[in-house]
Tab-separated table of C-alpha atoms and ligand atoms in Angstrom:
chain	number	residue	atom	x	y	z
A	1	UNK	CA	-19.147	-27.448	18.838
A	2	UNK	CA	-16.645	-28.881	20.967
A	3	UNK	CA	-13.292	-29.235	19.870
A	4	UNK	CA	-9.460	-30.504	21.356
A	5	UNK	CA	-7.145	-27.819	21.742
A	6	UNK	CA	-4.633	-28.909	18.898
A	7	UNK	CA	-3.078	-25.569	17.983
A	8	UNK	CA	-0.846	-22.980	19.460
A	9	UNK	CA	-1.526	-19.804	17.554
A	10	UNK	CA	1.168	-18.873	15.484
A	11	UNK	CA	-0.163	-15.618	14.935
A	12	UNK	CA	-1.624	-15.143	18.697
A	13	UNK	CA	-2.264	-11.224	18.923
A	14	UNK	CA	-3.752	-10.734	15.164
A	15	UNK	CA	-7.568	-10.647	15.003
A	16	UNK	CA	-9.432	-9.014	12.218
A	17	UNK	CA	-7.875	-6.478	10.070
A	18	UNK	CA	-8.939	-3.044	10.610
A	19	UNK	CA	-10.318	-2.380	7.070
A	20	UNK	CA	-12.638	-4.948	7.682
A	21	UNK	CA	-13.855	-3.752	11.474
A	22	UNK	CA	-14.463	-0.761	10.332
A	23	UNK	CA	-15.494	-1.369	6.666
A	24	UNK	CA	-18.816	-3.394	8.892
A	25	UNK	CA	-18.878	-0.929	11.237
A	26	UNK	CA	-20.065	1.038	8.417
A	27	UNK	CA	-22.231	-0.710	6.629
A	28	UNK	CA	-23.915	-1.824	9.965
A	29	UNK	CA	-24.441	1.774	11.307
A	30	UNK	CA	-25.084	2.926	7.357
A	31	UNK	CA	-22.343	5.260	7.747
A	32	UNK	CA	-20.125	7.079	5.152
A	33	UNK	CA	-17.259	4.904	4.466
A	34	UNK	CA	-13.993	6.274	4.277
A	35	UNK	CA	-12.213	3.548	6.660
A	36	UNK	CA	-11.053	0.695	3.907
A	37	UNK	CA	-9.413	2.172	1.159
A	38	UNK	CA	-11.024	1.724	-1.960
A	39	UNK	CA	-12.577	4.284	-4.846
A	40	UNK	CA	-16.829	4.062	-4.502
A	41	UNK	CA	-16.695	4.994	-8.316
A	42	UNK	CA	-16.253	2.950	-11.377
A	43	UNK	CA	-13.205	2.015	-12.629
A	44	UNK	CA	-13.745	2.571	-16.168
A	45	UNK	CA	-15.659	0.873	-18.951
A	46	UNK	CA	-13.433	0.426	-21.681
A	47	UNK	CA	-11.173	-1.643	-18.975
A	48	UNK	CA	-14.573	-3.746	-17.845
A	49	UNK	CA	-15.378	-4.249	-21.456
A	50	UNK	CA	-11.339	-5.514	-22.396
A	51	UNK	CA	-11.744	-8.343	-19.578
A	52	UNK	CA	-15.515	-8.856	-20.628
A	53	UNK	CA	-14.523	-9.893	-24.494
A	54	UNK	CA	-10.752	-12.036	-22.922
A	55	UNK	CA	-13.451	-14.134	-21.405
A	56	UNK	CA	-16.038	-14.355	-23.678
A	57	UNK	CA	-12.959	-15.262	-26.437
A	58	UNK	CA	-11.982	-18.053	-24.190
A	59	UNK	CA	-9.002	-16.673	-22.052
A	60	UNK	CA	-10.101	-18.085	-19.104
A	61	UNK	CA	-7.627	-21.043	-18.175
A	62	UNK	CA	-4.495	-20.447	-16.404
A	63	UNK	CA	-2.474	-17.776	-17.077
A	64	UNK	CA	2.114	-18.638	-17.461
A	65	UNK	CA	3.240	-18.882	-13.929
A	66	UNK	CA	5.014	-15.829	-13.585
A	67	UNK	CA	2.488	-14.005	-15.783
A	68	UNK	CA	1.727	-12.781	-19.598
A	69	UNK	CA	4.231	-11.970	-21.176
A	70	UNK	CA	2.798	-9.279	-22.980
A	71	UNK	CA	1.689	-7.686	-19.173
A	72	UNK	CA	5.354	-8.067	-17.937
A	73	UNK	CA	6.523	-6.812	-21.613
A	74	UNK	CA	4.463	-3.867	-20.969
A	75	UNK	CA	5.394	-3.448	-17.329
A	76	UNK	CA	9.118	-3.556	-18.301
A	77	UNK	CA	8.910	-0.535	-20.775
A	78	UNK	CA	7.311	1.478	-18.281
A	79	UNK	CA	9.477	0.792	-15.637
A	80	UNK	CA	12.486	1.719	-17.840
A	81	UNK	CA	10.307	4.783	-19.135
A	82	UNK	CA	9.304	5.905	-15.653
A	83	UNK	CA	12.108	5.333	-13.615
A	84	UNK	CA	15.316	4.513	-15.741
A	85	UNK	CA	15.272	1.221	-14.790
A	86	UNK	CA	15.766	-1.684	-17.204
A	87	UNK	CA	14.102	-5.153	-16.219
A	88	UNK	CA	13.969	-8.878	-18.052
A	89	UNK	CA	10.006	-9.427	-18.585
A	90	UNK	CA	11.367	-13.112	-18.910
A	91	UNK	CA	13.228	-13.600	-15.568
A	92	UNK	CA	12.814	-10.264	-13.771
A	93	UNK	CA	8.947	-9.180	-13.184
A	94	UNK	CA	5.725	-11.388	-11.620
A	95	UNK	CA	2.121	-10.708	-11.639
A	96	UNK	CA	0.749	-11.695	-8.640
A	97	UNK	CA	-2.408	-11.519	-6.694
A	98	UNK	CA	-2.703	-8.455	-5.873
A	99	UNK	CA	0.524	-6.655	-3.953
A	100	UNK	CA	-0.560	-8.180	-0.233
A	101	UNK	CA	1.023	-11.271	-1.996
A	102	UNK	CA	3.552	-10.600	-3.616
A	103	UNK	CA	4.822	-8.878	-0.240
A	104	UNK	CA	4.088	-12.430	0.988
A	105	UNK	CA	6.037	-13.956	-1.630
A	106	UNK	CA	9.094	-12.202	-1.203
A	107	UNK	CA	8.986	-12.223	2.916
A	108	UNK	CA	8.639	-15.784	2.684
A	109	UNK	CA	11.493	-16.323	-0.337
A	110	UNK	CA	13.776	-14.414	1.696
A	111	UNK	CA	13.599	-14.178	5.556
A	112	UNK	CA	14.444	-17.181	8.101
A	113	UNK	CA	14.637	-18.155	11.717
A	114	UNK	CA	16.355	-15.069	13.612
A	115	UNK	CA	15.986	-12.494	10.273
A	116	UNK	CA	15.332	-9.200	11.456
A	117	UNK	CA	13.003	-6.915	9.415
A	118	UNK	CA	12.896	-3.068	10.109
A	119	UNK	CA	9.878	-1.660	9.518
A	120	UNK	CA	8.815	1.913	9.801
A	121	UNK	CA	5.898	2.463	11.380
A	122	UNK	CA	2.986	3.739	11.311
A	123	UNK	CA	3.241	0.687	8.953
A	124	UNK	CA	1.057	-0.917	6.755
A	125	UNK	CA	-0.603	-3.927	8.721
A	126	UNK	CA	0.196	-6.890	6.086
A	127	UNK	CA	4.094	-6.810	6.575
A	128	UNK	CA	4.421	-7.640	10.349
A	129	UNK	CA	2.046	-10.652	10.517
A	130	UNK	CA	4.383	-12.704	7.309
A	131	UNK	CA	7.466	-11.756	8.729
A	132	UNK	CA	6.262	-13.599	11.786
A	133	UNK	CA	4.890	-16.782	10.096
A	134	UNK	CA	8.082	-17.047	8.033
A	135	UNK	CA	10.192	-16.771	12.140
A	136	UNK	CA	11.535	-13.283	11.234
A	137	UNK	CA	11.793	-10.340	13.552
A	138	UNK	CA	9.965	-7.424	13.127
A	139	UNK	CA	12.331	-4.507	14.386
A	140	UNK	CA	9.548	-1.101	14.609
A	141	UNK	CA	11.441	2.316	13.790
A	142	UNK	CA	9.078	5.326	14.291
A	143	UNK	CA	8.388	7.481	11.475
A	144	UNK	CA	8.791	11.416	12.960
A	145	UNK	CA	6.689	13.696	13.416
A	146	UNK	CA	5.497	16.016	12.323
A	147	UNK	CA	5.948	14.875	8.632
A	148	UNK	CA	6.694	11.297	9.437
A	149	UNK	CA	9.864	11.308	8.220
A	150	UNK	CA	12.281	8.684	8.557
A	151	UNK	CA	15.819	9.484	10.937
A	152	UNK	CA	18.623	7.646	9.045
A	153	UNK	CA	20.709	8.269	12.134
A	154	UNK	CA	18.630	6.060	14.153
A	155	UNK	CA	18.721	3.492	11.467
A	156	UNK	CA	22.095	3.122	11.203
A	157	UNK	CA	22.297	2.438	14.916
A	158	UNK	CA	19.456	-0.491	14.462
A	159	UNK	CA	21.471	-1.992	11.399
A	160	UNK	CA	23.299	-5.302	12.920
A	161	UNK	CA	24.550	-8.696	10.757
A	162	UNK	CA	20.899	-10.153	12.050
A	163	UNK	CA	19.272	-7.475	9.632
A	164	UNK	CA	17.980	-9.365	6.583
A	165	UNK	CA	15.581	-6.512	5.403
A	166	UNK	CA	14.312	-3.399	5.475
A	167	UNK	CA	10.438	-2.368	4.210
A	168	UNK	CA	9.420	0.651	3.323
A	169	UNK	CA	6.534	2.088	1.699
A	170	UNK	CA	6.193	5.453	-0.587
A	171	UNK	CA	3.659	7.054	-1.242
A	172	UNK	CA	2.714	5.960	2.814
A	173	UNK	CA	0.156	4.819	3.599
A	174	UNK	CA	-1.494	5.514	6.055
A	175	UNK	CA	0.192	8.966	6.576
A	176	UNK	CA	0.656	9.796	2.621
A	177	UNK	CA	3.756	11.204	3.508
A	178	UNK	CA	6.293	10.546	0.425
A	179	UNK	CA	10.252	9.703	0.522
A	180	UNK	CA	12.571	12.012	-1.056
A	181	UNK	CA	15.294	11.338	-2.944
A	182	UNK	CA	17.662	12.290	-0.424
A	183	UNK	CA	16.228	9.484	1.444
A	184	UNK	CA	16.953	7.229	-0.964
A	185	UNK	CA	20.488	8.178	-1.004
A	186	UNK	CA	20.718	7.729	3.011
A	187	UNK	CA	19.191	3.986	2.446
A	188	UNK	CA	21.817	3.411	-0.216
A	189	UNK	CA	24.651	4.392	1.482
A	190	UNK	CA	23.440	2.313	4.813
A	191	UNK	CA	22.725	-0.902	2.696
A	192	UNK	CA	25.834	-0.759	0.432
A	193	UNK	CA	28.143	-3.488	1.006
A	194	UNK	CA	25.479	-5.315	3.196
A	195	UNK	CA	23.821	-8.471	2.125
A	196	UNK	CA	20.181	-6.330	2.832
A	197	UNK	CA	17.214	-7.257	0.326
A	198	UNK	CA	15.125	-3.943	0.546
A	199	UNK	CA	11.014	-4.595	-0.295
A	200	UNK	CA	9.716	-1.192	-1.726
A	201	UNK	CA	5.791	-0.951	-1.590
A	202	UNK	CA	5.081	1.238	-4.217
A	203	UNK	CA	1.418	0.204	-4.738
A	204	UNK	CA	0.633	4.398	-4.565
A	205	UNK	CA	3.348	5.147	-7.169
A	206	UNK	CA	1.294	7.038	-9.393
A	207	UNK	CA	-0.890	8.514	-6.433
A	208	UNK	CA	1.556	11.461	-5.728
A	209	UNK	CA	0.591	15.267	-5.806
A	210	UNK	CA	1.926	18.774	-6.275
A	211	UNK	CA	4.753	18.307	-8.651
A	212	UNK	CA	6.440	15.729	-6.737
A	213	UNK	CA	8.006	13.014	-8.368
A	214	UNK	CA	7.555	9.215	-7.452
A	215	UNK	CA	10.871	8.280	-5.681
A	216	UNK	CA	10.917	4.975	-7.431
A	217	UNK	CA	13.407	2.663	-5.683
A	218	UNK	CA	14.326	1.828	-9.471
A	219	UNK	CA	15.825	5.099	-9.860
A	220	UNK	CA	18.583	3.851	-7.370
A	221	UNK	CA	20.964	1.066	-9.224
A	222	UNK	CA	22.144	0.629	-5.790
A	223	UNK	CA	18.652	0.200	-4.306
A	224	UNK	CA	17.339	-1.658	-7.278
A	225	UNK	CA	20.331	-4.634	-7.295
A	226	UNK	CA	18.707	-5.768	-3.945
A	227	UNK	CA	14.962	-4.843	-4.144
A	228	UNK	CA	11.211	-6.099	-4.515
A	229	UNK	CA	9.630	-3.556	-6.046
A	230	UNK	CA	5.876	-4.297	-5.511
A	231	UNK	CA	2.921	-2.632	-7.105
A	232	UNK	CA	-0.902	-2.602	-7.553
A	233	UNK	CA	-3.100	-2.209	-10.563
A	234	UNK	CA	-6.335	-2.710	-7.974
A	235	UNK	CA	-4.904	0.847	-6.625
A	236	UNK	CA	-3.896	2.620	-9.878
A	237	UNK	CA	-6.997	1.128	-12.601
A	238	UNK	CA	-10.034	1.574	-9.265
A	239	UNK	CA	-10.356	-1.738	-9.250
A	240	UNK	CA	-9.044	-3.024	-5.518
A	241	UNK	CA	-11.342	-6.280	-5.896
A	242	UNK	CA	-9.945	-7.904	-8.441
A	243	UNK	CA	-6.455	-8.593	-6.541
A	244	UNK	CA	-3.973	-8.267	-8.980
A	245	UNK	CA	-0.520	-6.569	-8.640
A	246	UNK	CA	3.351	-7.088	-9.621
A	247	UNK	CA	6.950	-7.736	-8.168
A	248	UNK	CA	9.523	-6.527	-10.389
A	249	UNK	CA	13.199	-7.734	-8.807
A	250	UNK	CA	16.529	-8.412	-10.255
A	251	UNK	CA	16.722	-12.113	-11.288
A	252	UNK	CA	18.495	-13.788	-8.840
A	253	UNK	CA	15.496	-12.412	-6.008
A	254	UNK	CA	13.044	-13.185	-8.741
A	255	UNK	CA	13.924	-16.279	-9.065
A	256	UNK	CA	13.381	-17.131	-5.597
A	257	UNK	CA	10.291	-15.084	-5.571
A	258	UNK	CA	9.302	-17.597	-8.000
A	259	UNK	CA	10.021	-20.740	-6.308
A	260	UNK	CA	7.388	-19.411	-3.279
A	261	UNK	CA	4.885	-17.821	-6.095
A	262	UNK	CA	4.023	-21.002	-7.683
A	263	UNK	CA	3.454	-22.981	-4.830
A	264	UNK	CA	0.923	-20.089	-3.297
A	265	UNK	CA	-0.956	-19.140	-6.034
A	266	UNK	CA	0.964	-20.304	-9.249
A	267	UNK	CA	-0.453	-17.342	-11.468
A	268	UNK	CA	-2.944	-14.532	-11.419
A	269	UNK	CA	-6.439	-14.197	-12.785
A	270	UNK	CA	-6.017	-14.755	-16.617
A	271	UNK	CA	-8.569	-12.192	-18.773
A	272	UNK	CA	-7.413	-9.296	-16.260
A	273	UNK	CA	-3.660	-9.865	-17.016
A	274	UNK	CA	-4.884	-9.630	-20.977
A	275	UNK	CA	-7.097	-6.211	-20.626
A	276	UNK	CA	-4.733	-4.913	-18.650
A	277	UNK	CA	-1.675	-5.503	-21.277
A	278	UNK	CA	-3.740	-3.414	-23.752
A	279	UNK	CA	-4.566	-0.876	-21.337
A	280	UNK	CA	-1.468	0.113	-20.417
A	281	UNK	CA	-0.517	0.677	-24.022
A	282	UNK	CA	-2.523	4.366	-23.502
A	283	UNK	CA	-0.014	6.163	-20.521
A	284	UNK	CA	-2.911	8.419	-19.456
A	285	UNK	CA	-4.478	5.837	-17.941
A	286	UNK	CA	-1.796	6.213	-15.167
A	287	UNK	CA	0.119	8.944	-15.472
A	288	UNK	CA	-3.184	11.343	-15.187
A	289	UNK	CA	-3.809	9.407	-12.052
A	290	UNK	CA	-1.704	11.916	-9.515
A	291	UNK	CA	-3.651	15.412	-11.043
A	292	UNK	CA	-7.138	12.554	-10.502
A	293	UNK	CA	-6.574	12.524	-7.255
A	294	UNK	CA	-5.249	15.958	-6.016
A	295	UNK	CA	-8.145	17.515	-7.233
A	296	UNK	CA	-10.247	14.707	-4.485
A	297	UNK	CA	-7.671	16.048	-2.035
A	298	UNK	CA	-8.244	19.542	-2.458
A	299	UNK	CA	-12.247	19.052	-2.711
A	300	UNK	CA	-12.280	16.962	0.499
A	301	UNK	CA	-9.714	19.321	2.324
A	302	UNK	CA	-11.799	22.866	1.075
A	303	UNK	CA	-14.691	21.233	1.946
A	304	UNK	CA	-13.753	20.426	5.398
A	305	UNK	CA	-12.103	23.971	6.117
A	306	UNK	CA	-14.726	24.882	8.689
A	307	UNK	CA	-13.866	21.382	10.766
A	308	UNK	CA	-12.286	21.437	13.521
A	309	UNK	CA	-10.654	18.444	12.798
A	310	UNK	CA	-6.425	19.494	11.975
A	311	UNK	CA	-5.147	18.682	8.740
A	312	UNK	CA	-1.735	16.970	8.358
A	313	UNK	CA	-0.857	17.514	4.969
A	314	UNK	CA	-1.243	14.291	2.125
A	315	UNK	CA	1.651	14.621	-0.381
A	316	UNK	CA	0.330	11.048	-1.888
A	317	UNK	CA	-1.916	7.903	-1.676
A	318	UNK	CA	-5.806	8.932	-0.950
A	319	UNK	CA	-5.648	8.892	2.602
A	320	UNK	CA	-5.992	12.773	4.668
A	321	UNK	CA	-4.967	11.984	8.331
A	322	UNK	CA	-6.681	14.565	10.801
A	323	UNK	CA	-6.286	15.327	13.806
A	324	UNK	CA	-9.079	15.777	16.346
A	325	UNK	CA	-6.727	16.887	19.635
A	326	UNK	CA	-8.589	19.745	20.340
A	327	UNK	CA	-12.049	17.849	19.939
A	328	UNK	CA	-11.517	15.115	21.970
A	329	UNK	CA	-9.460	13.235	24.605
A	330	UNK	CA	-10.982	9.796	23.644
A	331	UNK	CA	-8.505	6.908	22.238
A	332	UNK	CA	-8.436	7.280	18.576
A	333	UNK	CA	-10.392	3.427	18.680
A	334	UNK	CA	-13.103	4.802	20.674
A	335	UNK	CA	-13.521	7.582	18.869
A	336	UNK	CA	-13.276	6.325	15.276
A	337	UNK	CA	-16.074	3.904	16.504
A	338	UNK	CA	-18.058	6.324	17.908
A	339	UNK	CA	-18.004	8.907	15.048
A	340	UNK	CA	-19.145	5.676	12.562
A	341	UNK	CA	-21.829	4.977	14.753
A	342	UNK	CA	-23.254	8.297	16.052
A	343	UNK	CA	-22.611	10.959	13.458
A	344	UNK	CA	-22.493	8.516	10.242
A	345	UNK	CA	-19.153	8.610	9.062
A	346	UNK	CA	-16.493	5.907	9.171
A	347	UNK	CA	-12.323	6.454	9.397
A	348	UNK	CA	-9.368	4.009	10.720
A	349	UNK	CA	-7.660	4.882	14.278
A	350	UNK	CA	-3.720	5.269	13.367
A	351	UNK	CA	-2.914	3.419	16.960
A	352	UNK	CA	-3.696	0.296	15.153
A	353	UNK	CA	-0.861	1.122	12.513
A	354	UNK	CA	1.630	1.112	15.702
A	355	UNK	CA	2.439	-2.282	17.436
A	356	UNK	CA	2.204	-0.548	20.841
A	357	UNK	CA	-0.519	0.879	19.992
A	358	UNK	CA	0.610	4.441	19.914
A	359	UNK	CA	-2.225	7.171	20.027
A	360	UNK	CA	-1.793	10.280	18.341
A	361	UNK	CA	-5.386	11.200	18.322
A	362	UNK	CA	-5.420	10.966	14.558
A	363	UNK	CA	-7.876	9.122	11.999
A	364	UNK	CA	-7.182	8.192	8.631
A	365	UNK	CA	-10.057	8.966	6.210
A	366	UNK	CA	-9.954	7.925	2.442
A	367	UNK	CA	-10.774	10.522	-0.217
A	368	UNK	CA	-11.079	8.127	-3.495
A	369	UNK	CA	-14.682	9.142	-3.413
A	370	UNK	CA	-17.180	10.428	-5.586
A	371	UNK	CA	-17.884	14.222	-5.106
A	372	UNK	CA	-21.038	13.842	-3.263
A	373	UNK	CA	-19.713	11.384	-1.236
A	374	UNK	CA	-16.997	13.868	0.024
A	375	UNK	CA	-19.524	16.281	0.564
A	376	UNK	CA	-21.847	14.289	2.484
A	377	UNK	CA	-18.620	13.339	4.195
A	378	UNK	CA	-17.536	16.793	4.912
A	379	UNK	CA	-21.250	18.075	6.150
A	380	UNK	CA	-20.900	15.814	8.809
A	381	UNK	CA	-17.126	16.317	9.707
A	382	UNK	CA	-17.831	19.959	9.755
A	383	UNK	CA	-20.729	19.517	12.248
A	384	UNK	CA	-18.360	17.594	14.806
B	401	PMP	N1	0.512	-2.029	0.440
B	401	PMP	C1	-0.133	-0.916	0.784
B	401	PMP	C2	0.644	0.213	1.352
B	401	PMP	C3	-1.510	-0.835	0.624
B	401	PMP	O1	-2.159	0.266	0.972
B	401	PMP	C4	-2.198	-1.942	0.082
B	401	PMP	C5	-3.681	-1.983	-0.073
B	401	PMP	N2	-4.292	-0.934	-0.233
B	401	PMP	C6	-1.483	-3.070	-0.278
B	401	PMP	C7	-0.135	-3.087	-0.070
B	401	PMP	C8	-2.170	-4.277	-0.826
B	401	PMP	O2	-2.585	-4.136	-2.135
B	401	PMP	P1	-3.486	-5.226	-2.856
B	401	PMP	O3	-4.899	-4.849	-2.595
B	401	PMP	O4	-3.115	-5.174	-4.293
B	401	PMP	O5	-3.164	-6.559	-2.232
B	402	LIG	N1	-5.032	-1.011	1.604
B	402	LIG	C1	-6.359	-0.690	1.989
B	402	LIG	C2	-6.308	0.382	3.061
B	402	LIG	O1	-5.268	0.752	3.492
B	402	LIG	C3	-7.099	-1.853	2.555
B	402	LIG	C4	-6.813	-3.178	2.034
B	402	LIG	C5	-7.480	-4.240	2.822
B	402	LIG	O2	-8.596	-4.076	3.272
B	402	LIG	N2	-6.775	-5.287	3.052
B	402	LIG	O3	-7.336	0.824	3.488
């Protein structure tokens, strides 16, 4: 078709997101796919069956705005439970969804023309492309090797009255390193006194392994006074397709989060937000979720031990980075391409994590897998 040239790309170097390159990639080649992250399992039946019967009973128009209130109820308690932190269901928590929105959301309710936005990267691809639409600036800090940690020094020095925001993510994906609580204490005592609005993705919270506890930013009343805290039930109930997450914010950032929310989706999927108010009610269902996981970890990490490949440790999410310097001097694109399509098994490149594109030969490969998956996955990493 032929068409006038009526736009100039607002977003002119974003194609296609990764997850879904590589996601076909696989499923064109019939390769093992541990690019996109998502669980090939079920997520479980009672949970199916809950949002089965809040449809068939009717509870399928829209849901309050900002979300049941016996979800946020529920989501409040925890929260103060978990992490000490006391929140108004009423004024001071969201459903949204899924979390890739409510990041939206609260990028869009809060940066403006000439905002800057540090963001750490490696970096989660969703946060750089809305900080753009909304005419913020994305300033990149490098997380350091080897554990990707973050240098508060360096912060500091980036920290100028332009600074609007800073985003950071723990558990991280894609390097499931985790932040400590001695990092939290650096961030609070570079934010204090600043008019900073912090956005803590904590979609992995309850993805977190050996002992380690989930540095909530909640934890922090310093922290917490000026923070999104964003979450995912797609990530913690196996169940990434049915988009539905949660912002929970002191009330005066909630209520702006609010005034964007309802003009971009108004409110989340309505039987879901039901089933998953009476799930919640049994902790297990989340708090078992860390020991879940580890034992993936350590299956898909003894199972590779004869690779080549070079492990950098996974203190959270389900993503194992490896390293495959001593394998290969391809560009971690090429190669991440080639291993889908010639030995059958499908990972994400980290360069693509990196705005310049920074190649540290290292591949990102989801473990939220069945057994045999991982060990279909491994025979094949172990013959590279
Ligand atoms: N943040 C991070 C760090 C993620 O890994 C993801 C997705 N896996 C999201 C946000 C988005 O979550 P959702 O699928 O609920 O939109
Ligand atoms: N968060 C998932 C990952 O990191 C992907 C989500 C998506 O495909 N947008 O793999």
């Amino acid at each position: 078709m032929n068409y006038p040239n009526l736009i100039n790309s607002k977003l002119p170097n974003i194609g296609t997101t990764i997850f879904t390159v590589m996601s076909k990639l696989a499923a064109d080649h019939k390769a093992i796919n541990l690019s996109q992250g998502f669980p090939d399992f079920s997520c479980n039946e009672e949970l199916i069956s809950l949002v089965n019967n809040y449809m068939k009973s009717g509870n399928n128009q829209y849901a309050p705005m900002a979300g049941l209130i016996g979800l946020r109820e529920i989501l409040s308690e925890k929260t103060e439970v978990l992490y000490g932190a006391k929140y108004d269901p009423e004024s001071e928590i969201t459903i949204t969804s899924g979390a890739t929105q409510a990041i939206y959301t609260a990028i869009a309710a809060i940066i403006r023309e000439g905002d800057e936005v540090i963001v750490f990267e490696p970096a989660y691809d969703c946060y750089q492309p809305a900080i753009a639409l909304n005419g913020g600036k994305t300033i990149y800090m490098q997380l350091q090797a080897p554990d990707y940690s973050i240098d508060w020094e360096k912060v500091k020095k980036r920290i100028n009255h332009h600074t609007k925001m800073i985003i950071i993510n723990t558990p991280h994906n894609p390097t499931g390193s985790v932040m400590s609580s001695d990092d939290m204490i650096m961030l609070e005592k570079l934010i204090k006194g600043t008019d900073i609005v912090i956005i803590s993705d904590e979609v992995y919270e309850h993805i977190i392994f050996d002992n380690r506890q989930h540095q909530s930013v909640a934890r922090f009343p310093i922290l917490a006074e000026r923070s999104f805290i964003i979450s995912s039930f797609g990530k913690t109930f196996h169940a990434t397709g049915w988009k539905i997450g949660y912002c929970v914010a002191p009330k005066n950032l909630m209520t702006e989060f609010r005034k964007v929310h309802q003009f971009l989706v108004f409110s989340a999927n309505t039987p879901i937000q039901f089933a998953l108010a009476d799930f919640l009610k049994q902790k297990n269902n989340y708090l078992e979720l860390g020991a879940f996981y580890q034992q993936k970890r350590d299956y898909f990490i003894r199972a590779i031990n004869t690779s080549r490949f070079e492990l950098i440790p996974s203190a959270g999410t389900y993503f194992q980075l490896l390293n495959y310097k001593n394998m290969s001097m391809e560009k971690d694109t090429d190669y991440a391409i080639r291993l889908t399509k010639e030995f059958g098994i499908a990972s994400i490149p980290i360069s693509v994590f990196y705005h310049g594109q920074e190649d540290n030969q290292v591949l990102r490969f989801c473990f939220a897998k069945k057994e045999e998956t991982l060990e279909k996955a491994a025979q094949i990493l172990n013959r590279i």
